[in-house]
mmCIF file of C-alpha atoms in Angstrom:
data_model
loop_
_atom_site.group_PDB
_atom_site.id
_atom_site.type_symbol
_atom_site.label_atom_id
_atom_site.label_comp_id
_atom_site.label_asym_id
_atom_site.label_seq_id
_atom_site.Cartn_x
_atom_site.Cartn_y
_atom_site.Cartn_z
ATOM 1 C CA MET J 22 174.118 -46.363 122.350
ATOM 2 C CA SER J 23 176.376 -45.487 119.256
ATOM 3 C CA ALA J 24 176.558 -47.807 116.363
ATOM 4 C CA LEU J 25 179.844 -49.841 115.572
ATOM 5 C CA SER J 26 181.083 -50.579 112.046
ATOM 6 C CA PRO J 27 180.941 -54.185 111.242
ATOM 7 C CA GLU J 28 184.783 -54.325 111.382
ATOM 8 C CA ALA J 29 184.588 -52.963 114.995
ATOM 9 C CA LEU J 30 181.607 -55.331 115.966
ATOM 10 C CA VAL J 31 183.924 -58.415 115.425
ATOM 11 C CA ALA J 32 187.099 -57.212 116.710
ATOM 12 C CA LEU J 33 187.327 -59.017 120.176
ATOM 13 C CA ALA J 34 190.558 -59.439 122.097
ATOM 14 C CA GLY J 35 191.068 -62.944 122.714
ATOM 15 C CA ILE J 36 189.815 -64.587 119.674
ATOM 16 C CA ALA J 37 193.227 -64.646 117.723
ATOM 17 C CA GLU J 38 195.015 -66.032 120.609
ATOM 18 C CA HIS J 39 192.499 -68.878 121.254
ATOM 19 C CA GLN J 40 192.698 -69.585 117.747
ATOM 20 C CA ARG J 41 196.595 -70.019 117.666
ATOM 21 C CA GLN J 42 196.682 -71.976 120.941
ATOM 22 C CA ARG J 43 194.185 -74.499 119.705
ATOM 23 C CA THR J 44 195.836 -74.854 116.242
ATOM 24 C CA SER J 45 199.252 -75.467 118.097
ATOM 25 C CA ARG J 46 197.764 -78.114 120.262
ATOM 26 C CA ILE J 47 196.155 -79.918 117.023
ATOM 27 C CA ALA J 48 199.671 -79.666 115.413
ATOM 28 C CA SER J 49 201.134 -81.215 118.350
ATOM 29 C CA VAL J 50 198.941 -84.122 118.256
ATOM 30 C CA LEU J 51 199.042 -84.532 114.505
ATOM 31 C CA GLY J 52 202.948 -83.903 114.591
ATOM 32 C CA ASN J 53 202.885 -81.390 111.674
ATOM 33 C CA ARG J 54 203.843 -77.962 111.064
ATOM 34 C CA LEU J 55 200.885 -75.983 111.055
ATOM 35 C CA GLY J 56 200.749 -72.322 111.020
ATOM 36 C CA SER J 57 199.080 -69.570 112.917
ATOM 37 C CA SER J 58 196.568 -68.129 110.541
ATOM 38 C CA ALA J 59 192.628 -68.334 110.615
ATOM 39 C CA LEU J 60 193.011 -70.738 107.692
ATOM 40 C CA ASP J 61 195.372 -72.785 109.400
ATOM 41 C CA TYR J 62 192.857 -73.002 112.410
ATOM 42 C CA ALA J 63 190.070 -74.158 110.254
ATOM 43 C CA VAL J 64 192.100 -76.570 108.399
ATOM 44 C CA ALA J 65 193.533 -77.947 111.526
ATOM 45 C CA HIS J 66 189.930 -79.154 112.659
ATOM 46 C CA HIS J 67 189.436 -81.047 109.178
ATOM 47 C CA LEU J 68 192.973 -82.851 109.977
ATOM 48 C CA LEU J 69 192.132 -83.933 113.398
ATOM 49 C CA GLU J 70 188.684 -84.940 112.201
ATOM 50 C CA GLY J 71 189.828 -86.708 109.349
ATOM 51 C CA ALA J 72 192.715 -88.411 111.492
ATOM 52 C CA GLU J 73 190.240 -89.642 113.873
ATOM 53 C CA HIS J 74 188.271 -91.107 111.057
ATOM 54 C CA ALA J 75 191.193 -92.775 109.385
ATOM 55 C CA ALA J 76 192.260 -94.185 112.822
ATOM 56 C CA ARG J 77 189.206 -95.714 113.778
ATOM 57 C CA ALA J 78 188.884 -97.349 110.250
ATOM 58 C CA ARG J 79 192.574 -98.124 110.487
ATOM 59 C CA GLY J 80 193.377 -96.697 107.128
ATOM 60 C CA ALA J 81 197.329 -96.118 107.461
ATOM 61 C CA ASP J 82 197.670 -94.264 104.285
ATOM 62 C CA LEU J 83 194.968 -91.666 105.026
ATOM 63 C CA LEU J 84 196.049 -91.311 108.583
ATOM 64 C CA ALA J 85 199.539 -90.722 107.424
ATOM 65 C CA TRP J 86 198.018 -87.873 104.891
ATOM 66 C CA TYR J 87 196.091 -86.184 107.481
ATOM 67 C CA ARG J 88 199.064 -86.129 109.886
ATOM 68 C CA ARG J 89 201.439 -84.680 107.304
ATOM 69 C CA THR J 90 199.232 -82.314 105.324
ATOM 70 C CA THR J 91 199.291 -78.418 106.069
ATOM 71 C CA VAL J 92 197.712 -75.409 104.356
ATOM 72 C CA ARG J 93 200.738 -75.108 102.391
ATOM 73 C CA ASP J 94 199.625 -78.590 100.536
ATOM 74 C CA LEU J 95 196.075 -77.397 99.655
ATOM 75 C CA THR J 96 196.845 -74.310 97.650
ATOM 76 C CA HIS J 97 195.317 -75.957 94.880
ATOM 77 C CA LEU J 98 191.904 -75.646 96.533
ATOM 78 C CA SER J 99 192.476 -71.912 97.485
ATOM 79 C CA ALA J 100 190.816 -68.781 96.323
ATOM 80 C CA ASP J 101 192.400 -65.807 97.802
ATOM 81 C CA TRP J 102 192.589 -66.110 101.541
ATOM 82 C CA HIS J 103 189.916 -68.812 101.682
ATOM 83 C CA ILE J 104 189.470 -72.600 100.573
ATOM 84 C CA VAL J 105 186.730 -73.117 98.468
ATOM 85 C CA LEU J 106 185.147 -76.669 98.321
ATOM 86 C CA ASN J 107 182.162 -77.828 96.183
ATOM 87 C CA PRO J 108 181.784 -81.802 96.924
ATOM 88 C CA PRO J 109 179.155 -83.813 95.431
ATOM 89 C CA PRO J 110 176.181 -84.654 97.925
ATOM 90 C CA ALA J 111 177.303 -88.141 98.277
ATOM 91 C CA ASP J 112 180.905 -87.245 99.634
ATOM 92 C CA LEU J 113 179.187 -85.618 102.778
ATOM 93 C CA LEU J 114 179.337 -87.423 106.091
ATOM 94 C CA ARG J 115 177.407 -87.611 109.171
ATOM 95 C CA SER J 116 178.369 -88.139 112.669
ATOM 96 C CA GLU J 117 176.825 -90.966 115.057
ATOM 97 C CA ILE J 118 176.340 -87.876 117.288
ATOM 98 C CA SER J 119 174.688 -85.464 114.882
ATOM 99 C CA GLU J 120 172.701 -85.840 111.680
ATOM 100 C CA THR J 121 173.771 -82.721 110.494
ATOM 101 C CA ALA J 122 175.913 -83.409 107.476
ATOM 102 C CA TYR J 123 179.750 -82.283 106.796
ATOM 103 C CA TYR J 124 182.566 -82.539 104.448
ATOM 104 C CA LEU J 125 186.330 -83.012 105.255
ATOM 105 C CA VAL J 126 189.306 -82.022 103.311
ATOM 106 C CA GLY J 127 190.952 -85.143 101.961
ATOM 107 C CA PRO J 128 193.599 -86.305 99.469
ATOM 108 C CA ASP J 129 190.859 -86.667 96.695
ATOM 109 C CA THR J 130 189.394 -83.365 97.053
ATOM 110 C CA ARG J 131 189.075 -81.533 93.990
ATOM 111 C CA PRO J 132 189.384 -77.887 93.226
ATOM 112 C CA ALA J 133 185.948 -76.302 92.942
ATOM 113 C CA PRO J 134 184.955 -75.548 89.485
ATOM 114 C CA SER J 135 186.072 -72.116 88.153
ATOM 115 C CA GLU J 136 182.626 -70.569 87.993
ATOM 116 C CA VAL J 137 182.022 -71.544 91.743
ATOM 117 C CA ARG J 138 185.351 -69.962 92.721
ATOM 118 C CA GLY J 139 184.288 -66.849 90.688
ATOM 119 C CA LEU J 140 181.177 -66.581 92.541
ATOM 120 C CA VAL J 141 182.890 -66.954 95.622
ATOM 121 C CA ARG J 142 185.218 -64.227 94.920
ATOM 122 C CA ALA J 143 182.367 -61.804 93.955
ATOM 123 C CA ALA J 144 180.616 -62.538 97.291
ATOM 124 C CA LEU J 145 183.656 -62.017 99.184
ATOM 125 C CA ALA J 146 184.036 -58.699 97.382
ATOM 126 C CA SER J 147 180.583 -57.601 98.171
ATOM 127 C CA ALA J 148 181.095 -58.546 101.925
ATOM 128 C CA THR J 149 184.475 -56.723 101.732
ATOM 129 C CA GLU J 150 182.851 -53.746 100.566
ATOM 130 C CA HIS J 151 180.387 -53.501 103.052
ATOM 131 C CA GLY J 152 182.679 -54.042 106.006
ATOM 132 C CA PHE J 153 182.469 -57.842 106.726
ATOM 133 C CA GLY J 154 185.673 -58.858 104.955
ATOM 134 C CA THR J 155 187.488 -59.332 108.346
ATOM 135 C CA LEU J 156 184.572 -61.544 109.596
ATOM 136 C CA LEU J 157 184.864 -63.992 106.427
ATOM 137 C CA THR J 158 188.650 -63.900 106.495
ATOM 138 C CA ARG J 159 188.787 -65.002 110.074
ATOM 139 C CA HIS J 160 185.698 -66.930 110.563
ATOM 140 C CA ALA J 161 184.769 -68.560 107.289
ATOM 141 C CA PRO J 162 188.194 -69.325 105.605
ATOM 142 C CA VAL J 163 187.077 -72.513 104.483
ATOM 143 C CA ILE J 164 183.950 -72.306 102.321
ATOM 144 C CA CYS J 165 181.953 -75.441 101.379
ATOM 145 C CA LEU J 166 179.217 -74.854 98.621
ATOM 146 C CA LEU J 167 176.545 -77.431 98.523
ATOM 147 C CA ASN J 168 173.559 -77.498 96.167
ATOM 148 C CA ARG J 169 172.867 -74.744 93.779
ATOM 149 C CA ARG J 170 169.349 -73.490 94.306
ATOM 150 C CA ARG J 171 166.975 -70.754 92.576
ATOM 151 C CA LEU J 172 165.781 -67.814 94.588
ATOM 152 C CA ASP J 173 162.423 -69.249 95.113
ATOM 153 C CA GLU J 174 163.912 -72.427 96.811
ATOM 154 C CA THR J 175 164.878 -72.766 100.447
ATOM 155 C CA LEU J 176 168.736 -72.392 101.254
ATOM 156 C CA HIS J 177 170.265 -74.417 103.788
ATOM 157 C CA SER J 178 173.524 -73.400 105.554
ATOM 158 C CA TRP J 179 175.222 -74.407 108.644
ATOM 159 C CA ALA J 180 178.353 -74.112 110.672
ATOM 160 C CA LEU J 181 179.597 -76.902 112.972
ATOM 161 C CA THR J 182 181.149 -76.460 116.554
ATOM 162 C CA ARG J 183 183.811 -79.092 115.833
ATOM 163 C CA LEU J 184 184.816 -77.423 112.508
ATOM 164 C CA PRO J 185 185.085 -73.800 113.289
ATOM 165 C CA GLY J 186 185.862 -71.598 110.414
ATOM 166 C CA THR J 187 183.985 -73.641 107.861
ATOM 167 C CA VAL J 188 180.855 -72.567 106.625
ATOM 168 C CA PHE J 189 178.554 -75.074 104.648
ATOM 169 C CA THR J 190 175.838 -73.332 102.530
ATOM 170 C CA ASP J 191 173.573 -74.058 99.471
ATOM 171 C CA TYR J 192 173.910 -71.098 96.798
ATOM 172 C CA THR J 193 172.120 -69.235 93.872
ATOM 173 C CA ALA J 194 173.879 -67.215 91.046
ATOM 174 C CA HIS J 195 173.768 -64.119 93.054
ATOM 175 C CA PRO J 196 176.659 -62.941 94.887
ATOM 176 C CA GLU J 197 174.932 -60.842 97.304
ATOM 177 C CA VAL J 198 172.664 -63.925 98.503
ATOM 178 C CA LEU J 199 175.805 -65.834 98.867
ATOM 179 C CA ALA J 200 177.476 -63.251 101.092
ATOM 180 C CA ARG J 201 174.561 -62.943 103.261
ATOM 181 C CA ASP J 202 174.774 -66.606 104.092
ATOM 182 C CA LEU J 203 178.266 -66.581 104.652
ATOM 183 C CA ILE J 204 178.137 -63.642 106.986
ATOM 184 C CA HIS J 205 175.285 -65.494 109.010
ATOM 185 C CA GLU J 206 177.346 -68.771 109.470
ATOM 186 C CA ALA J 207 180.528 -66.713 109.958
ATOM 187 C CA ALA J 208 178.956 -64.830 112.664
ATOM 188 C CA HIS J 209 177.820 -68.099 114.578
ATOM 189 C CA ASN J 210 181.589 -69.181 114.204
ATOM 190 C CA TRP J 211 182.773 -66.025 115.692
ATOM 191 C CA LEU J 212 180.413 -66.014 118.674
ATOM 192 C CA ASN J 213 181.433 -69.839 119.533
ATOM 193 C CA ASP J 214 185.144 -68.494 119.445
ATOM 194 C CA ALA J 215 184.238 -65.487 121.442
ATOM 195 C CA LEU J 216 182.402 -67.535 124.239
ATOM 196 C CA THR J 217 185.247 -69.969 124.116
ATOM 197 C CA ALA J 218 188.054 -67.517 124.425
ATOM 198 C CA HIS J 219 186.349 -65.821 127.197
ATOM 199 C CA ASP J 220 185.375 -68.976 129.023
ATOM 200 C CA VAL J 221 181.639 -68.137 129.129
ATOM 201 C CA ARG J 222 179.305 -71.066 130.060
ATOM 202 C CA LEU J 223 175.880 -70.527 129.401
ATOM 203 C CA PRO J 224 172.801 -72.347 131.318
ATOM 204 C CA GLY J 225 171.144 -74.919 129.163
ATOM 205 C CA ASP J 226 167.774 -74.549 131.506
ATOM 206 C CA VAL J 227 166.881 -71.152 130.774
ATOM 207 C CA THR J 228 165.017 -70.401 127.535
ATOM 208 C CA PHE J 229 163.670 -67.386 125.493
ATOM 209 C CA PHE J 230 161.186 -67.268 122.720
ATOM 210 C CA SER J 231 162.943 -67.384 119.246
ATOM 211 C CA PRO J 232 160.845 -65.850 116.326
ATOM 212 C CA TRP J 233 163.421 -67.535 114.278
ATOM 213 C CA ARG J 234 162.608 -70.978 115.230
ATOM 214 C CA GLY J 235 158.840 -70.189 116.700
ATOM 215 C CA THR J 236 159.834 -71.871 119.951
ATOM 216 C CA PRO J 237 161.741 -71.308 123.157
ATOM 217 C CA ARG J 238 165.351 -71.753 122.768
ATOM 218 C CA PRO J 239 168.233 -71.838 125.468
ATOM 219 C CA VAL J 240 170.176 -68.784 125.946
ATOM 220 C CA TYR J 241 173.088 -70.061 123.635
ATOM 221 C CA GLY J 242 170.803 -70.449 120.784
ATOM 222 C CA PHE J 243 168.839 -67.631 121.162
ATOM 223 C CA LEU J 244 171.945 -65.290 121.135
ATOM 224 C CA HIS J 245 173.336 -67.081 118.250
ATOM 225 C CA ALA J 246 170.153 -66.088 116.496
ATOM 226 C CA CYS J 247 170.137 -62.535 117.535
ATOM 227 C CA TRP J 248 174.008 -62.104 116.780
ATOM 228 C CA ALA J 249 173.829 -63.994 113.075
ATOM 229 C CA PHE J 250 170.676 -62.631 111.905
ATOM 230 C CA SER J 251 171.463 -59.051 112.884
ATOM 231 C CA LEU J 252 174.868 -58.980 110.738
ATOM 232 C CA THR J 253 173.093 -60.405 108.000
ATOM 233 C CA VAL J 254 170.664 -57.301 108.468
ATOM 234 C CA LEU J 255 173.127 -54.959 108.491
ATOM 235 C CA TYR J 256 175.052 -56.173 105.278
ATOM 236 C CA VAL J 257 171.873 -56.596 103.212
ATOM 237 C CA ARG J 258 170.875 -52.926 103.989
ATOM 238 C CA GLN J 259 173.976 -51.841 102.352
ATOM 239 C CA ALA J 260 173.961 -54.602 99.537
ATOM 240 C CA ARG J 261 170.361 -53.895 98.535
ATOM 241 C CA ARG J 262 171.375 -50.176 97.396
ATOM 242 C CA ASP J 263 173.097 -51.663 94.263
ATOM 243 C CA ALA J 264 170.933 -54.531 93.750
ATOM 244 C CA THR J 265 168.296 -54.877 90.963
ATOM 245 C CA GLY J 266 165.896 -57.414 89.491
ATOM 246 C CA ALA J 267 164.963 -60.327 91.270
ATOM 247 C CA VAL J 268 167.661 -60.420 93.896
ATOM 248 C CA ALA J 269 166.612 -56.769 95.083
ATOM 249 C CA CYS J 270 163.076 -58.250 95.726
ATOM 250 C CA PHE J 271 164.820 -61.399 97.828
ATOM 251 C CA LEU J 272 166.901 -58.975 99.762
ATOM 252 C CA ASP J 273 163.723 -56.755 100.501
ATOM 253 C CA THR J 274 161.966 -59.771 101.775
ATOM 254 C CA HIS J 275 164.748 -60.678 103.821
ATOM 255 C CA LEU J 276 164.930 -57.301 105.566
ATOM 256 C CA ARG J 277 161.032 -57.231 106.160
ATOM 257 C CA GLN J 278 161.343 -60.530 107.852
ATOM 258 C CA GLN J 279 164.192 -59.870 110.081
ATOM 259 C CA GLU J 280 163.231 -56.247 110.972
ATOM 260 C CA GLY J 281 159.849 -57.659 112.584
ATOM 261 C CA ARG J 282 161.330 -60.611 114.178
ATOM 262 C CA PHE J 283 163.870 -58.429 115.938
ATOM 263 C CA VAL J 284 161.343 -56.049 117.265
ATOM 264 C CA SER J 285 159.734 -59.000 119.047
ATOM 265 C CA VAL J 286 163.058 -60.063 120.805
ATOM 266 C CA LEU J 287 163.944 -56.772 122.190
ATOM 267 C CA ASP J 288 162.258 -57.239 125.543
ATOM 268 C CA SER J 289 163.976 -60.832 126.184
ATOM 269 C CA LEU J 290 167.631 -59.587 124.950
ATOM 270 C CA ALA J 291 168.655 -57.786 128.152
ATOM 271 C CA GLY J 292 167.523 -61.060 130.160
ATOM 272 C CA ALA J 293 169.549 -63.470 127.855
ATOM 273 C CA LEU J 294 172.618 -61.196 127.726
ATOM 274 C CA SER J 295 172.598 -61.045 131.715
ATOM 275 C CA PHE J 296 173.909 -64.508 131.686
ATOM 276 C CA VAL J 297 177.235 -63.518 129.416
ATOM 277 C CA PRO J 298 179.734 -61.998 132.063
ATOM 278 C CA THR J 299 182.177 -60.730 129.347
ATOM 279 C CA GLU J 300 180.944 -57.133 128.854
ATOM 280 C CA ALA J 301 182.858 -56.614 125.426
ATOM 281 C CA ILE J 302 180.574 -59.824 124.114
ATOM 282 C CA ARG J 303 177.400 -58.166 125.618
ATOM 283 C CA ASP J 304 178.140 -54.904 124.109
ATOM 284 C CA ARG J 305 178.675 -56.164 120.738
ATOM 285 C CA ILE J 306 175.434 -58.182 120.679
ATOM 286 C CA ASN J 307 173.620 -55.307 121.915
ATOM 287 C CA ARG J 308 174.957 -52.931 119.570
ATOM 288 C CA ALA J 309 174.454 -55.369 116.628
ATOM 289 C CA VAL J 310 170.772 -55.985 117.358
ATOM 290 C CA GLY J 311 170.398 -51.751 118.029
ATOM 291 C CA GLY J 312 171.697 -51.243 114.665
ATOM 292 C CA VAL J 313 168.901 -53.349 113.219
ATOM 293 C CA VAL J 314 166.035 -51.948 115.291
ATOM 294 C CA SER J 315 167.309 -48.406 115.568
ATOM 295 C CA PRO J 316 169.525 -47.718 112.425
ATOM 296 C CA ALA J 317 171.579 -44.572 112.152
#
């Protein structure tokens, strides 16, 4: 099986139309004039979630803000094609149905400090140089940086299905590490959109052992891990070539860990993919994992 470029891996018919339709429905509910870009799609979910919070709290002014705001009103938060957020930890929210923290754009959201925006721009430039610019533009247009860490500290990152297009992540001073984590979470957002756009429903009672969690996981989680980690490996292999010092050692460790884990999932991948009826999605996951275990 021939390798695909990162751009080709994430080019999938149906996703853009799914995003446009979803954004249009949210705009209709809110009664505003959202556009049709990937950034509009991500912001729309912040506005919808925020409006729901405001309505439950009977905050008329806040509800009005969420109903009238569009991407054009948020340019003070922008860095090129992305919105960059750097909220204090106290401003993170938690849902009654999930302990995973998140943050919503609101009228009091402040622009991220210039050094944070500079770091994001450098990370986006690195990702773009190595073929992942489209993935981040379309599936991580809202970037929320959380805690600054050292390379020897654990980095946490996540994405939420109810805030597609938004990535939450800790960060270091190194653009290559941030780019790696943005690519990982954008990959999760991509796969969620791909499965929804093609109406793929995966069984919840079929599991495969995940070396990333050290436990059996449902098909959905197993495939998400295979896809997201494979893209980080493909990026890190390229970024490592120009890295030096401590960050080079960090990236080398990432590659060693991931390559060993991918060898252990090969026997399970075909079985997990058999539950995905859309050939184009199966093909992309197969090719991404194949690029990890059998590099060109």
